[in-house]
XYZ file of C-alpha atoms in Angstrom:
550
model
C -67.223 -59.741 23.029
C -68.295 -57.740 19.978
C -65.831 -56.442 17.276
C -66.585 -52.697 18.749
C -65.280 -54.113 22.210
C -62.216 -55.463 20.576
C -60.104 -52.227 20.989
C -60.817 -52.373 24.659
C -58.603 -55.484 25.244
C -55.569 -54.854 27.416
C -52.353 -56.799 28.100
C -52.658 -59.516 30.527
C -52.441 -58.299 34.034
C -53.238 -61.640 35.564
C -52.304 -65.552 35.310
C -54.132 -67.146 32.192
C -53.510 -70.193 30.474
C -50.299 -70.044 28.563
C -49.809 -66.507 29.479
C -48.678 -66.265 32.897
C -47.420 -62.689 34.133
C -46.279 -63.231 37.789
C -45.583 -66.935 37.705
C -41.761 -67.377 37.429
C -40.535 -68.963 34.148
C -38.002 -72.028 35.114
C -37.053 -71.944 31.390
C -34.998 -68.772 31.749
C -35.400 -67.080 35.297
C -36.618 -67.976 38.695
C -36.256 -64.428 39.695
C -37.071 -60.835 38.080
C -34.396 -58.338 38.159
C -35.592 -55.404 40.157
C -35.221 -51.702 38.187
C -34.002 -48.902 40.587
C -36.217 -45.956 41.021
C -34.823 -42.674 39.911
C -37.342 -39.990 38.834
C -34.692 -37.109 38.663
C -32.929 -38.341 35.434
C -34.298 -38.467 31.943
C -31.163 -41.079 31.428
C -29.832 -43.392 34.159
C -26.992 -45.889 33.718
C -27.937 -47.587 36.735
C -31.331 -48.427 34.945
C -29.439 -49.255 31.573
C -27.303 -51.872 33.726
C -30.467 -53.385 35.295
C -31.903 -53.886 31.742
C -28.766 -55.040 30.176
C -28.658 -58.596 29.670
C -31.607 -59.994 27.364
C -30.133 -57.946 24.306
C -26.965 -59.434 24.680
C -28.410 -63.001 24.984
C -30.264 -62.345 21.773
C -27.230 -60.972 19.862
C -25.425 -64.225 20.278
C -27.486 -65.527 17.531
C -25.663 -62.917 15.335
C -22.450 -64.551 16.191
C -23.250 -68.315 15.818
C -20.978 -70.524 13.557
C -23.509 -70.317 10.703
C -22.652 -66.335 10.694
C -19.161 -66.860 10.989
C -18.920 -68.961 8.095
C -21.077 -66.461 6.122
C -18.410 -63.969 7.174
C -15.394 -65.501 5.897
C -17.029 -66.617 2.789
C -17.914 -63.286 2.005
C -14.673 -61.874 2.836
C -12.754 -64.502 0.648
C -15.320 -64.353 -2.400
C -16.109 -60.421 -2.443
C -13.169 -58.768 -0.203
C -14.682 -55.751 1.592
C -17.308 -55.224 -0.961
C -20.297 -56.679 0.679
C -19.784 -54.866 4.292
C -22.596 -52.840 3.513
C -24.967 -55.697 3.109
C -23.855 -56.919 6.658
C -24.279 -53.411 8.000
C -28.002 -53.105 6.417
C -28.778 -56.661 7.608
C -27.820 -55.743 11.060
C -29.827 -52.538 11.091
C -32.968 -54.352 9.921
C -32.300 -56.955 12.411
C -32.274 -54.291 15.043
C -35.642 -52.883 14.057
C -37.229 -56.273 13.967
C -35.767 -56.910 17.589
C -37.317 -53.530 18.757
C -40.434 -54.685 17.625
C -40.031 -58.237 19.505
C -38.913 -56.386 22.974
C -41.896 -54.019 22.768
C -44.253 -56.829 22.318
C -43.185 -58.703 25.162
C -42.724 -55.547 27.347
C -46.291 -54.320 26.807
C -48.164 -57.531 26.426
C -46.164 -59.534 29.239
C -46.500 -62.246 26.735
C -44.037 -63.527 24.145
C -44.476 -63.905 20.403
C -45.467 -67.610 20.630
C -48.192 -67.069 23.199
C -49.343 -64.148 21.318
C -49.874 -66.254 18.125
C -51.707 -68.871 20.147
C -53.959 -66.650 21.889
C -55.063 -64.446 18.713
C -54.586 -66.681 15.818
C -55.755 -70.159 16.917
C -57.515 -69.656 20.028
C -58.729 -72.974 21.818
C -61.154 -74.209 22.048
C -62.030 -74.255 18.468
C -62.888 -76.966 15.619
C -60.176 -79.807 15.158
C -59.257 -78.368 11.539
C -58.092 -75.095 13.118
C -55.477 -76.674 15.439
C -53.654 -77.895 12.480
C -52.129 -74.432 11.147
C -50.952 -73.901 14.803
C -49.028 -77.184 14.741
C -47.494 -76.482 11.194
C -46.349 -72.910 12.480
C -44.840 -74.417 15.774
C -43.206 -77.042 13.693
C -41.873 -74.385 11.179
C -40.346 -72.412 13.926
C -38.887 -75.789 15.478
C -37.046 -76.434 12.077
C -35.429 -73.214 12.278
C -34.197 -73.821 15.887
C -32.877 -77.239 14.788
C -31.317 -76.147 11.848
C -29.481 -73.673 13.835
C -28.491 -76.136 16.588
C -27.018 -78.508 13.936
C -24.841 -75.631 12.950
C -23.654 -74.789 16.559
C -22.962 -78.481 16.918
C -20.955 -78.367 13.456
C -19.010 -75.604 14.731
C -18.241 -77.052 18.176
C -17.013 -80.328 16.775
C -14.812 -78.404 14.315
C -13.059 -76.380 17.033
C -12.593 -79.451 19.276
C -10.913 -81.115 16.268
C -8.683 -77.911 15.382
C -7.687 -77.384 19.160
C -6.588 -81.158 19.601
C -4.884 -81.073 16.321
C -6.943 -83.772 14.866
C -6.911 -85.948 18.003
C -10.421 -85.366 18.723
C -12.361 -86.745 15.653
C -15.288 -84.825 14.333
C -17.715 -87.295 15.574
C -16.159 -87.157 18.933
C -16.469 -83.460 19.253
C -20.389 -83.979 18.377
C -20.655 -86.347 21.080
C -18.758 -83.771 23.297
C -21.401 -80.987 22.799
C -23.989 -83.470 24.439
C -22.462 -83.149 27.767
C -21.025 -79.606 27.955
C -24.675 -78.340 26.815
C -26.043 -79.888 29.742
C -23.541 -78.656 31.758
C -23.832 -74.918 31.081
C -27.745 -75.098 30.820
C -28.213 -75.499 34.449
C -25.857 -72.035 35.014
C -29.188 -70.121 35.577
C -29.646 -72.310 39.091
C -27.005 -69.699 40.170
C -28.904 -66.826 39.202
C -29.982 -65.004 36.203
C -27.474 -62.155 36.478
C -24.606 -64.779 36.804
C -26.164 -66.408 33.637
C -26.161 -63.340 31.820
C -22.576 -62.487 32.888
C -21.581 -65.763 31.709
C -22.987 -65.086 28.173
C -20.975 -61.667 28.191
C -18.049 -63.761 28.921
C -18.478 -66.097 25.941
C -19.132 -62.852 23.737
C -15.886 -61.266 25.254
C -13.979 -64.565 24.170
C -15.120 -64.137 20.574
C -14.336 -60.185 20.467
C -10.752 -60.900 21.710
C -10.331 -63.946 19.337
C -11.451 -62.595 16.246
C -10.163 -59.133 17.411
C -6.782 -60.732 17.578
C -6.761 -61.990 14.023
C -7.915 -58.610 12.844
C -5.033 -56.743 14.645
C -2.502 -59.184 13.116
C -3.761 -59.075 9.533
C -4.295 -55.367 9.901
C -6.766 -54.682 7.040
C -6.616 -51.740 4.505
C -8.868 -49.534 6.727
C -9.950 -47.112 3.762
C -11.582 -50.408 1.750
C -13.039 -51.283 4.771
C -14.865 -48.105 5.258
C -15.498 -48.059 1.625
C -17.074 -51.403 1.586
C -19.374 -50.508 4.523
C -20.723 -47.331 3.637
C -20.626 -47.527 -0.211
C -23.826 -49.545 -1.440
C -22.087 -51.082 -4.694
C -20.351 -54.101 -5.355
C -17.972 -53.352 -8.427
C -17.267 -56.449 -10.729
C -19.520 -58.691 -8.665
C -21.162 -61.759 -10.295
C -23.509 -64.449 -9.241
C -21.164 -66.096 -6.772
C -20.952 -62.566 -4.960
C -24.703 -61.981 -5.367
C -25.498 -65.433 -3.789
C -23.132 -64.559 -0.968
C -25.017 -61.314 -0.446
C -28.151 -62.866 0.096
C -26.634 -65.546 2.232
C -25.472 -62.739 4.687
C -28.966 -61.641 5.050
C -30.268 -65.094 5.715
C -27.496 -65.759 8.171
C -28.019 -62.478 9.982
C -31.787 -62.388 10.279
C -32.994 -65.598 12.048
C -36.646 -66.357 12.752
C -36.374 -68.017 16.209
C -34.293 -65.116 17.459
C -37.419 -62.858 17.374
C -39.377 -65.288 19.406
C -36.629 -65.751 21.887
C -36.141 -61.729 22.490
C -39.729 -61.356 22.875
C -39.514 -63.908 25.849
C -36.261 -62.709 27.501
C -37.224 -59.101 28.053
C -40.010 -60.546 30.673
C -37.194 -61.094 33.010
C -37.380 -57.477 34.486
C -39.747 -56.258 36.895
C -41.795 -53.735 34.956
C -45.463 -52.720 36.012
C -47.138 -52.851 32.750
C -50.220 -50.878 34.089
C -48.120 -48.111 34.494
C -47.406 -46.315 30.947
C -44.472 -44.397 31.952
C -42.466 -47.560 33.353
C -43.540 -49.384 30.060
C -42.177 -46.493 27.878
C -38.890 -46.425 30.007
C -38.404 -50.158 29.660
C -38.809 -50.098 25.643
C -36.377 -47.018 25.530
C -33.607 -49.052 27.631
C -34.213 -52.350 26.099
C -33.765 -50.448 22.754
C -30.597 -48.914 23.884
C -29.140 -52.181 25.228
C -30.050 -53.818 21.933
C -28.344 -51.208 19.731
C -25.198 -51.726 21.922
C -25.323 -55.422 21.674
C -25.864 -55.746 18.051
C -23.238 -52.872 17.409
C -20.793 -55.238 19.062
C -21.889 -58.121 17.241
C -21.532 -56.242 14.026
C -18.019 -55.453 15.037
C -17.141 -59.116 15.607
C -18.602 -60.076 12.381
C -16.692 -57.126 10.451
C -13.392 -58.612 12.108
C -13.867 -61.906 10.359
C -14.952 -60.312 7.059
C -12.054 -58.013 7.020
C -9.364 -60.641 8.135
C -10.550 -62.982 5.081
C -10.862 -60.118 2.680
C -7.616 -58.747 3.348
C -5.525 -62.153 3.431
C -7.465 -64.440 1.458
C -9.562 -62.386 -1.395
C -8.755 -63.933 -4.889
C -6.009 -66.248 -3.467
C -5.743 -69.324 -5.594
C -5.447 -72.860 -4.100
C -2.130 -73.497 -5.691
C -0.738 -70.352 -3.624
C -2.451 -71.644 -0.269
C -0.799 -75.005 -0.764
C 2.526 -73.662 -1.195
C 2.152 -71.851 2.125
C 0.956 -74.697 4.053
C 3.828 -76.743 2.415
C 6.366 -74.349 3.789
C 4.625 -73.992 7.173
C 4.542 -77.821 7.544
C 0.980 -78.015 7.809
C -0.623 -81.441 7.876
C -3.541 -79.978 6.216
C -1.812 -79.350 2.657
C -3.958 -81.895 1.151
C -7.419 -79.666 1.710
C -6.119 -77.398 -1.292
C -5.567 -78.866 -4.499
C -2.876 -77.976 -6.786
C -4.702 -75.903 -9.363
C -5.516 -71.978 -9.938
C -9.325 -72.043 -8.821
C -10.044 -69.478 -6.581
C -9.753 -70.398 -2.712
C -12.893 -71.779 -1.244
C -13.104 -71.583 2.692
C -15.353 -72.868 5.443
C -15.131 -72.433 9.109
C -12.578 -75.594 9.116
C -10.417 -74.437 6.262
C -10.717 -70.847 7.694
C -8.738 -72.009 10.769
C -6.413 -73.889 8.615
C -5.382 -71.091 6.387
C -5.021 -68.524 9.008
C -2.469 -71.284 10.522
C -0.558 -71.547 7.379
C -0.286 -67.816 6.746
C -0.097 -66.520 10.482
C 1.203 -69.296 12.536
C -0.493 -72.110 14.696
C -1.447 -69.308 17.356
C -3.913 -67.688 14.815
C -5.378 -71.328 14.047
C -5.875 -72.032 18.057
C -7.234 -68.685 18.629
C -9.665 -68.918 15.875
C -10.953 -72.268 17.191
C -11.452 -70.787 20.472
C -13.610 -68.199 19.140
C -15.786 -70.640 17.155
C -16.087 -73.031 20.230
C -17.308 -69.724 22.182
C -19.515 -69.475 19.299
C -20.922 -72.617 19.227
C -21.660 -73.063 22.989
C -23.187 -69.853 23.440
C -25.597 -70.076 20.788
C -26.487 -73.902 21.660
C -27.706 -72.543 25.131
C -29.985 -69.629 23.772
C -31.178 -72.154 20.783
C -32.475 -74.249 23.785
C -34.212 -71.413 25.552
C -36.012 -70.435 22.080
C -36.865 -73.938 21.927
C -38.826 -74.063 25.284
C -40.136 -70.692 24.991
C -41.778 -71.819 21.467
C -43.120 -75.158 22.902
C -44.628 -73.601 25.946
C -46.405 -70.799 23.860
C -47.805 -72.804 20.915
C -48.575 -76.123 22.999
C -48.779 -74.903 26.550
C -46.277 -77.687 27.221
C -43.945 -77.319 29.927
C -41.057 -79.607 29.571
C -38.058 -79.505 32.002
C -34.797 -78.463 30.641
C -33.448 -81.744 30.570
C -36.362 -83.223 28.528
C -35.870 -80.184 26.181
C -32.319 -80.398 25.397
C -32.613 -84.027 25.077
C -35.219 -83.744 22.392
C -33.679 -80.846 20.351
C -30.163 -81.861 20.807
C -30.805 -85.423 19.644
C -32.734 -84.522 16.810
C -29.681 -81.942 15.888
C -27.116 -84.616 16.653
C -28.350 -87.686 14.768
C -27.847 -86.420 11.179
C -24.392 -84.531 12.269
C -23.104 -87.563 13.693
C -23.754 -89.613 10.717
C -22.090 -87.248 8.394
C -19.123 -86.867 10.843
C -18.698 -90.720 10.870
C -19.232 -91.674 7.208
C -18.084 -88.537 5.236
C -15.351 -85.887 5.624
C -14.973 -82.275 7.042
C -16.149 -80.974 3.795
C -19.329 -82.706 3.852
C -19.925 -81.751 7.533
C -19.190 -77.928 6.849
C -21.041 -78.074 3.547
C -24.429 -78.811 5.667
C -24.274 -75.215 6.443
C -25.511 -74.050 3.186
C -28.409 -76.371 3.283
C -29.350 -75.103 6.950
C -28.981 -71.606 5.984
C -31.462 -72.153 3.297
C -33.644 -74.145 5.874
C -33.763 -71.119 8.179
C -34.213 -68.543 5.396
C -37.462 -70.455 4.491
C -38.770 -70.007 8.125
C -38.415 -65.981 8.294
C -41.988 -65.488 7.157
C -43.257 -67.186 10.261
C -41.759 -64.820 12.601
C -41.812 -61.507 10.482
C -45.420 -61.676 9.532
C -46.808 -62.158 13.212
C -44.156 -59.870 14.935
C -45.300 -56.767 12.494
C -49.073 -57.654 12.836
C -49.227 -57.996 16.550
C -47.116 -54.971 17.666
C -49.496 -53.060 14.996
C -52.634 -54.039 16.998
C -53.818 -51.348 19.387
C -56.105 -54.017 20.982
C -53.158 -55.281 22.749
C -50.374 -52.820 22.220
C -52.584 -49.845 23.232
C -50.519 -46.363 22.886
C -47.405 -48.558 21.792
C -48.926 -49.693 18.567
C -46.766 -49.413 15.575
C -47.634 -46.034 13.731
C -48.441 -45.752 9.791
C -44.735 -45.532 9.025
C -43.662 -48.642 10.915
C -46.592 -50.356 9.303
C -45.439 -49.396 5.933
C -41.861 -49.699 6.371
C -42.159 -53.081 8.324
C -44.191 -54.444 5.477
C -41.694 -53.423 2.876
C -38.910 -55.000 4.706
C -40.434 -57.986 5.464
C -41.255 -58.214 1.644
C -37.868 -57.637 0.694
C -36.274 -59.786 2.944
C -38.565 -63.022 2.109
C -38.054 -61.972 -1.559
C -34.146 -62.159 -0.912
C -34.428 -65.306 1.035
C -36.597 -67.146 -1.620
C -34.071 -66.207 -4.071
C -31.341 -67.892 -1.981
C -33.736 -71.055 -1.787
C -34.077 -71.193 -5.722
C -30.136 -70.531 -6.092
C -29.577 -73.536 -3.644
C -32.320 -75.717 -5.349
C -31.065 -75.090 -8.846
C -27.555 -76.123 -7.785
C -28.831 -79.892 -6.998
C -28.812 -80.603 -10.900
C -31.495 -83.190 -10.272
C -35.121 -83.489 -12.025
C -36.678 -85.514 -9.282
C -35.346 -82.988 -6.542
C -36.592 -80.413 -8.789
C -40.076 -81.770 -8.716
C -40.075 -82.297 -5.142
C -38.796 -78.794 -3.998
C -41.524 -77.543 -6.521
C -44.410 -79.453 -4.671
C -42.836 -78.505 -1.330
C -42.577 -74.738 -2.617
C -46.279 -74.699 -3.503
C -47.269 -76.206 -0.191
C -44.862 -73.554 1.748
C -46.401 -70.472 -0.199
C -49.782 -71.815 0.486
C -49.162 -71.803 4.312
C -47.238 -68.360 4.206
C -50.391 -67.083 2.384
C -52.894 -68.736 4.890
C -50.859 -67.145 7.795
C -50.828 -63.643 6.398
C -54.484 -63.873 5.765
C -55.074 -64.658 9.232
C -52.787 -61.989 10.253
C -54.579 -59.551 8.103
C -58.180 -60.429 9.691
C -56.386 -59.893 13.111
C -55.416 -56.257 12.058
C -59.206 -55.880 10.994
C -59.264 -56.190 7.134
C -62.930 -57.510 7.515
C -63.343 -58.111 3.874
C -61.150 -61.298 4.098
C -63.232 -62.634 7.042
C -65.021 -65.565 4.937
C -65.262 -67.813 7.880
C -66.279 -65.396 10.628
C -62.584 -65.644 12.287
C -62.772 -62.320 14.462
C -65.999 -63.342 15.942
C -64.660 -66.833 16.751
C -61.271 -65.469 18.036
C -62.893 -62.927 19.955
C -65.395 -65.064 21.854
C -62.687 -67.261 22.917
C -60.250 -64.976 24.409
C -59.729 -65.269 28.119
C -62.222 -62.763 29.986
C -59.567 -61.678 32.100
C -57.891 -59.929 29.198
C -61.132 -58.048 28.679
C -61.390 -54.620 30.359
C -62.752 -51.131 30.081
C -59.420 -49.234 29.971
C -59.616 -45.751 28.384
C -56.575 -44.892 30.483
C -53.526 -46.916 30.796
C -54.581 -48.120 34.250
C -54.820 -51.527 35.739
């Protein structure tokens, strides 16, 4: 097709290679949830209930053990002063998830499929397949990094619940078995699976809510920290923590996940009214889900801000001694500031508020780890299907991802102590931060294309605002990476990190170049890319469609 015909490409309405619409996905659903018909109401709770599910599964990524650790460290290091950063990051995450849901609803394809179709379309010269593989690997790295955090969280939870009887390496091995068990719950039906995830979110809300009620934080300070964007007396440690909050909340693979989950509802994409309605209800559902996840995160921040902000190791050591805690040796007898992680967090709660607080904390961490593990598996399979057109069984997919995640985690658990195990979270947050451009740049690009989004393409405000948000988020996370690398204190590591950063920035630039060409910036087309991409799109996608009519 010619460049003039490019604007007549409509969302796919038939099964094409790598982008099936009516074919059921064994990855997540064997069925599609029907939407009740109610033409007399502008808003229907029945319809909202029918659309409820994908947003809550997506919100679980905002509650994984990596986020919980970021929350408690924020409270312990900065008190309530960084709650506004958490609020802002959650709002940005909601806007990005809105784009992901709209892409899936309007096109019938998830983000990985659209990347494969519009950026690196086969058949093409061999060299053009290399960027596609690299992009897939970058997203897989984010998924594996998140999976490792979830394995660490589950292992620590098992250790705390068993009072140390289950060693850390034993908890790591247990996560292999329970993941396979839970993963096959979707055989009992999509709605039952979504209900189970809702149950896990409820466990987290009750667990961390109990800690919040027990500690009784200062509500005035909490509201001040949430709505006053200022951090009085904050130094480099607090600024680094603020950057860490953004990196932990906005996760790249979660955008790929949400764009696929929304395909589980029965929507006639040829009917503009139904598509518009689906976008509305998905946005409402995502807002509710992320509001709940935000409250849970606030619970954790507030507990540690109220109880442990500016505490010293010697104070905590004395309290643990008084409560006959077996973990007193975790806190040296000095006046340095208390440093906490998800393991020490449970211990200090037990020392100050009794063993019940410790066990409830561990239950919440276990629920966070288990739920995030399953959604991470779905993310991985969607990404693999989209980029590589590979459809693995759930067993094979879990075996691959979980094996890669467990091997280094198991080695650290066996040969090192819990401090080294939880310390891996800092590295994993950096790893996931570096993958953000590989989700943010494509999602803004494709939701701005009228050729696939029709009347639902981003307007000028969304394009400019989205571009600014992406630049800010990427800059913040690159700062996070620089801070982490400079803390390594090794010339060899500096050189290696420098070389990797050059290669990384080159690929980010290459991806941005492709996306700008897809947006129609023809002056960048030095290799006739739009012509090659257009000529290889499946003919089923090409329709004369002046109206939104299939």
